[in-house]
Each structure stands twice: as C-alpha cells, then as structure tokens.
Amino acid sequence: MKRFFTLFILGICLTSPAIAEENTTSEQAKLLYADNSIEESFNLLLSIPEEERTAENWLLLGNLLQDKGRDDDALFMYSQAVLKDDKFYKAHYNLGNFYLNSDKPNMAIDEYKKVLKLKNDYAYAYYNLGCAYLKLGQYRKAKNAFLDAVYFKNTEPDFYYNLAYVYKKMNKEKDAKAYLEIYNKIMETQIDE
C-alpha cells in the first residue's frame, strides 16, 4: 500500500507541475507553522490561489487567524475548509471547538457529531462533546460522551476528571470518587516521568 501511494504521488508530480508546486507550498507552510514561523506560514498559505487551496490549507489559515485573535476570520476559514471537503473531520472539529469557546454548545454538538460520523474513534471529539453537554446541563449525555472518550484513550487525565465532575453533579459520590482516584493516579504517573 505504501509503495502504491508513493508511485501515485510521483505520477501526479510528473504529470502536473502546478499540483506539485501547490503541494510543495502547502508542505512548506505546514513546516513553517510547526517551526512556529507563523507569519511566514500565513503569507505562504495566502499565496496559494483560493480555488487551489485544500481543506487543510483553509484549516491552517483558520488556526493562524484564531491565534492572532481574529475569530471571525478564523470562522470563515474553517467554514471554507468544510465547503472544500465536508469529510475533512479536522475542520468540523475546529468548528466545534470554535463554537464551544464562543458559548454556542448546540452548534458545537452538531460539529462534534459530524466528526464522530467521519472518525468514530476520535477520543477528543467525544471529550469536547461531553464538555458541550456539560454547558447545557445534560449530565447523562456528558457522562456517556466522557465514557466514550475514555474507551478510546484511557491515558488522558482530563477525561477522568470530567467524569468525576459529572458523577458528582449526578449525586453519584462513589463513582465520582473512583474516577477522581484514577485521575490522581494518572497525574502522579505523569509527574514522575
């Protein structure tokens, strides 16, 4: 499979220099972003014509704009990423996070559900879904989402902490205490490492 992918990419590069150049620009922008060269990454992404930008390009532009505090522009970029590729789960995830942080939990829930239809094992989408339900006071749904998050990633302490919190809100002290103990054990392990 890996060999086929490599040959396929080489075939694209040989037959379409414009696509190869755009991919190179995208890759360079991602590397610059990873290297914390924010302005260079941003300018490089802007140099890609809008019609040639990938969903990932739009998403990265949204992240960069959100980092700059330009939330409305970031929302536009995330929306463009979804328009470019509705099956790009990361764009739905970032939209969900945007709505959750903007105190729009119902809109966040819609986006996280889209993520989970596309990638049903994404623990952080379950976790944030649970956080959105918490904001709405829907503790049973929050509990179920946090349990799913733990199922797919059982080493994340925040998942257990929020489970303990939900159980406490549901007046299930024994369960709350059990999950808080797991949270404390994971935190101790992380401190020791």
Short mmCIF file of C-alpha atoms in Angstrom, two decimals:
data_model
loop_
_atom_site.label_atom_id
_atom_site.label_comp_id
_atom_site.label_asym_id
_atom_site.label_seq_id
_atom_site.Cartn_x
_atom_site.Cartn_y
_atom_site.Cartn_z
CA MET A 1 0.00 0.00 0.00
CA LYS A 2 2.77 2.42 0.90
CA ARG A 3 4.55 1.71 -2.36
CA PHE A 4 1.39 2.41 -4.40
CA PHE A 5 0.92 5.74 -2.61
CA THR A 6 4.49 6.80 -3.35
CA LEU A 7 4.21 5.86 -7.02
CA PHE A 8 0.86 7.62 -7.25
CA ILE A 9 2.31 10.83 -5.83
CA LEU A 10 5.26 10.65 -8.21
CA GLY A 11 2.83 10.19 -11.09
CA ILE A 12 0.97 13.32 -10.08
CA CYS A 13 4.18 15.29 -9.76
CA LEU A 14 5.37 14.17 -13.18
CA THR A 15 2.09 14.88 -14.93
CA SER A 16 1.02 18.07 -13.20
CA PRO A 17 3.70 20.57 -12.18
CA ALA A 18 1.06 23.03 -10.89
CA ILE A 19 -0.25 20.44 -8.42
CA ALA A 20 3.27 19.51 -7.38
CA GLU A 21 4.13 23.17 -6.77
CA GLU A 22 0.93 23.73 -4.76
CA ASN A 23 1.66 20.65 -2.65
CA THR A 24 5.19 21.90 -2.07
CA THR A 25 3.83 25.28 -0.97
CA SER A 26 1.35 23.58 1.35
CA GLU A 27 4.02 21.35 2.82
CA GLN A 28 6.36 24.30 3.32
CA ALA A 29 3.58 26.23 5.08
CA LYS A 30 2.92 23.30 7.41
CA LEU A 31 6.61 23.00 8.22
CA LEU A 32 6.86 26.72 8.93
CA TYR A 33 3.80 26.52 11.17
CA ALA A 34 5.28 23.57 13.05
CA ASP A 35 8.51 25.56 13.42
CA ASN A 36 6.49 28.47 14.89
CA SER A 37 7.25 30.70 11.90
CA ILE A 38 3.69 31.94 11.99
CA GLU A 39 3.88 34.95 9.67
CA GLU A 40 5.88 33.10 7.03
CA SER A 41 3.42 30.22 7.11
CA PHE A 42 0.45 32.58 6.90
CA ASN A 43 1.88 34.51 3.96
CA LEU A 44 2.80 31.34 2.12
CA LEU A 45 -0.73 29.98 2.52
CA LEU A 46 -2.18 33.25 1.28
CA SER A 47 -0.01 32.96 -1.83
CA ILE A 48 -1.98 29.86 -2.87
CA PRO A 49 -4.91 30.96 -5.05
CA GLU A 50 -8.22 30.43 -3.25
CA GLU A 51 -9.55 27.95 -5.79
CA GLU A 52 -6.42 25.80 -5.37
CA ARG A 53 -6.39 25.74 -1.56
CA THR A 54 -7.03 22.41 0.06
CA ALA A 55 -9.29 21.91 3.06
CA GLU A 56 -6.13 21.58 5.12
CA ASN A 57 -4.86 24.94 3.81
CA TRP A 58 -8.12 26.62 4.87
CA LEU A 59 -7.95 24.91 8.26
CA LEU A 60 -4.39 26.06 8.87
CA LEU A 61 -5.32 29.60 7.88
CA GLY A 62 -8.16 29.43 10.40
CA ASN A 63 -5.79 28.26 13.12
CA LEU A 64 -3.34 31.04 12.34
CA LEU A 65 -6.07 33.69 12.37
CA GLN A 66 -7.52 32.37 15.61
CA ASP A 67 -4.04 32.53 17.16
CA LYS A 68 -3.97 36.19 16.11
CA GLY A 69 -7.33 36.79 17.82
CA ARG A 70 -9.16 37.26 14.53
CA ASP A 71 -12.00 34.92 15.41
CA ASP A 72 -14.47 35.99 12.73
CA ASP A 73 -11.85 35.46 10.04
CA ALA A 74 -10.93 32.10 11.56
CA LEU A 75 -14.58 31.03 11.49
CA PHE A 76 -14.71 31.92 7.80
CA MET A 77 -11.60 29.84 7.10
CA TYR A 78 -12.95 26.82 8.98
CA SER A 79 -16.19 27.11 7.05
CA GLN A 80 -14.23 27.24 3.80
CA ALA A 81 -12.39 24.06 4.82
CA VAL A 82 -15.72 22.30 5.32
CA LEU A 83 -17.01 23.62 1.97
CA LYS A 84 -13.87 22.35 0.26
CA ASP A 85 -14.16 18.88 1.84
CA ASP A 86 -17.13 18.06 4.04
CA LYS A 87 -15.48 14.78 5.02
CA PHE A 88 -12.41 16.52 6.48
CA TYR A 89 -13.12 15.76 10.14
CA LYS A 90 -10.47 18.15 11.45
CA ALA A 91 -12.36 21.14 10.02
CA HIS A 92 -15.56 20.04 11.77
CA TYR A 93 -13.58 19.51 14.97
CA ASN A 94 -12.11 23.01 14.87
CA LEU A 95 -15.53 24.47 14.10
CA GLY A 96 -16.88 22.60 17.11
CA ASN A 97 -14.10 23.97 19.29
CA PHE A 98 -14.76 27.46 17.98
CA TYR A 99 -18.45 27.21 18.84
CA LEU A 100 -17.75 25.67 22.24
CA ASN A 101 -15.39 28.51 23.11
CA SER A 102 -17.97 31.00 21.83
CA ASP A 103 -20.63 29.65 24.22
CA LYS A 104 -22.62 28.06 21.41
CA PRO A 105 -22.76 24.49 22.74
CA ASN A 106 -25.60 23.35 20.48
CA MET A 107 -23.65 24.32 17.37
CA ALA A 108 -20.55 22.67 18.85
CA ILE A 109 -22.51 19.46 19.44
CA ASP A 110 -23.59 19.41 15.80
CA GLU A 111 -19.98 19.70 14.64
CA TYR A 112 -18.66 17.06 17.05
CA LYS A 113 -21.35 14.66 15.89
CA LYS A 114 -20.18 15.22 12.31
CA VAL A 115 -16.62 14.47 13.41
CA LEU A 116 -17.70 11.23 15.04
CA LYS A 117 -19.59 10.13 11.92
CA LEU A 118 -16.35 10.54 10.00
CA LYS A 119 -13.95 9.27 12.67
CA ASN A 120 -15.83 7.39 15.36
CA ASP A 121 -12.74 6.63 17.45
CA TYR A 122 -11.63 10.25 17.95
CA ALA A 123 -11.46 10.50 21.74
CA TYR A 124 -11.09 14.28 21.88
CA ALA A 125 -14.28 14.78 19.88
CA TYR A 126 -16.11 12.68 22.47
CA TYR A 127 -14.49 14.66 25.26
CA ASN A 128 -15.43 18.03 23.79
CA LEU A 129 -18.91 16.72 23.03
CA GLY A 130 -19.16 15.92 26.74
CA CYS A 131 -17.99 19.44 27.59
CA ALA A 132 -20.70 20.90 25.35
CA TYR A 133 -23.33 18.75 27.07
CA LEU A 134 -21.98 19.93 30.42
CA LYS A 135 -22.56 23.54 29.39
CA LEU A 136 -26.16 22.60 28.67
CA GLY A 137 -26.56 20.77 31.98
CA GLN A 138 -27.20 17.48 30.16
CA TYR A 139 -25.20 15.34 32.56
CA ARG A 140 -26.19 11.88 31.33
CA LYS A 141 -25.20 12.73 27.77
CA ALA A 142 -21.98 14.31 29.06
CA LYS A 143 -21.23 11.18 31.09
CA ASN A 144 -21.73 8.94 28.06
CA ALA A 145 -19.50 11.12 25.90
CA PHE A 146 -16.74 11.13 28.53
CA LEU A 147 -17.02 7.34 28.90
CA ASP A 148 -16.58 7.01 25.14
CA ALA A 149 -13.55 9.30 25.31
CA VAL A 150 -12.01 7.09 28.00
CA TYR A 151 -12.77 3.99 25.95
CA PHE A 152 -10.73 5.31 23.03
CA LYS A 153 -7.96 6.98 25.06
CA ASN A 154 -7.64 5.84 28.65
CA THR A 155 -4.49 7.79 29.47
CA GLU A 156 -5.89 11.32 29.33
CA PRO A 157 -6.40 12.63 32.89
CA ASP A 158 -8.92 15.34 31.95
CA PHE A 159 -11.33 12.69 30.71
CA TYR A 160 -11.42 11.13 34.18
CA TYR A 161 -11.60 14.46 35.94
CA ASN A 162 -14.67 15.48 33.99
CA LEU A 163 -16.22 12.06 34.56
CA ALA A 164 -15.75 12.59 38.29
CA TYR A 165 -17.33 16.03 37.97
CA VAL A 166 -20.34 14.69 36.06
CA TYR A 167 -20.91 11.90 38.55
CA LYS A 168 -20.72 14.44 41.36
CA LYS A 169 -23.35 16.57 39.60
CA MET A 170 -25.49 13.44 39.28
CA ASN A 171 -25.12 12.80 43.04
CA LYS A 172 -23.18 9.58 42.48
CA GLU A 173 -20.43 10.21 45.00
CA LYS A 174 -18.95 6.71 44.86
CA ASP A 175 -18.46 6.86 41.09
CA ALA A 176 -17.16 10.43 41.33
CA LYS A 177 -14.58 9.35 43.89
CA ALA A 178 -13.49 6.36 41.80
CA TYR A 179 -12.86 8.47 38.70
CA LEU A 180 -11.11 11.15 40.72
CA GLU A 181 -8.76 8.48 42.08
CA ILE A 182 -7.94 7.36 38.53
CA TYR A 183 -7.31 10.98 37.59
CA ASN A 184 -4.92 11.39 40.54
CA LYS A 185 -3.03 8.20 39.67
CA ILE A 186 -2.53 9.31 36.08
CA MET A 187 -1.37 12.74 37.21
CA GLU A 188 1.12 11.19 39.65
CA THR A 189 2.47 8.95 36.89
CA GLN A 190 2.92 11.94 34.58
CA ILE A 191 4.73 13.92 37.26
CA ASP A 192 7.09 11.01 37.93
CA GLU A 193 8.04 10.73 34.24
#
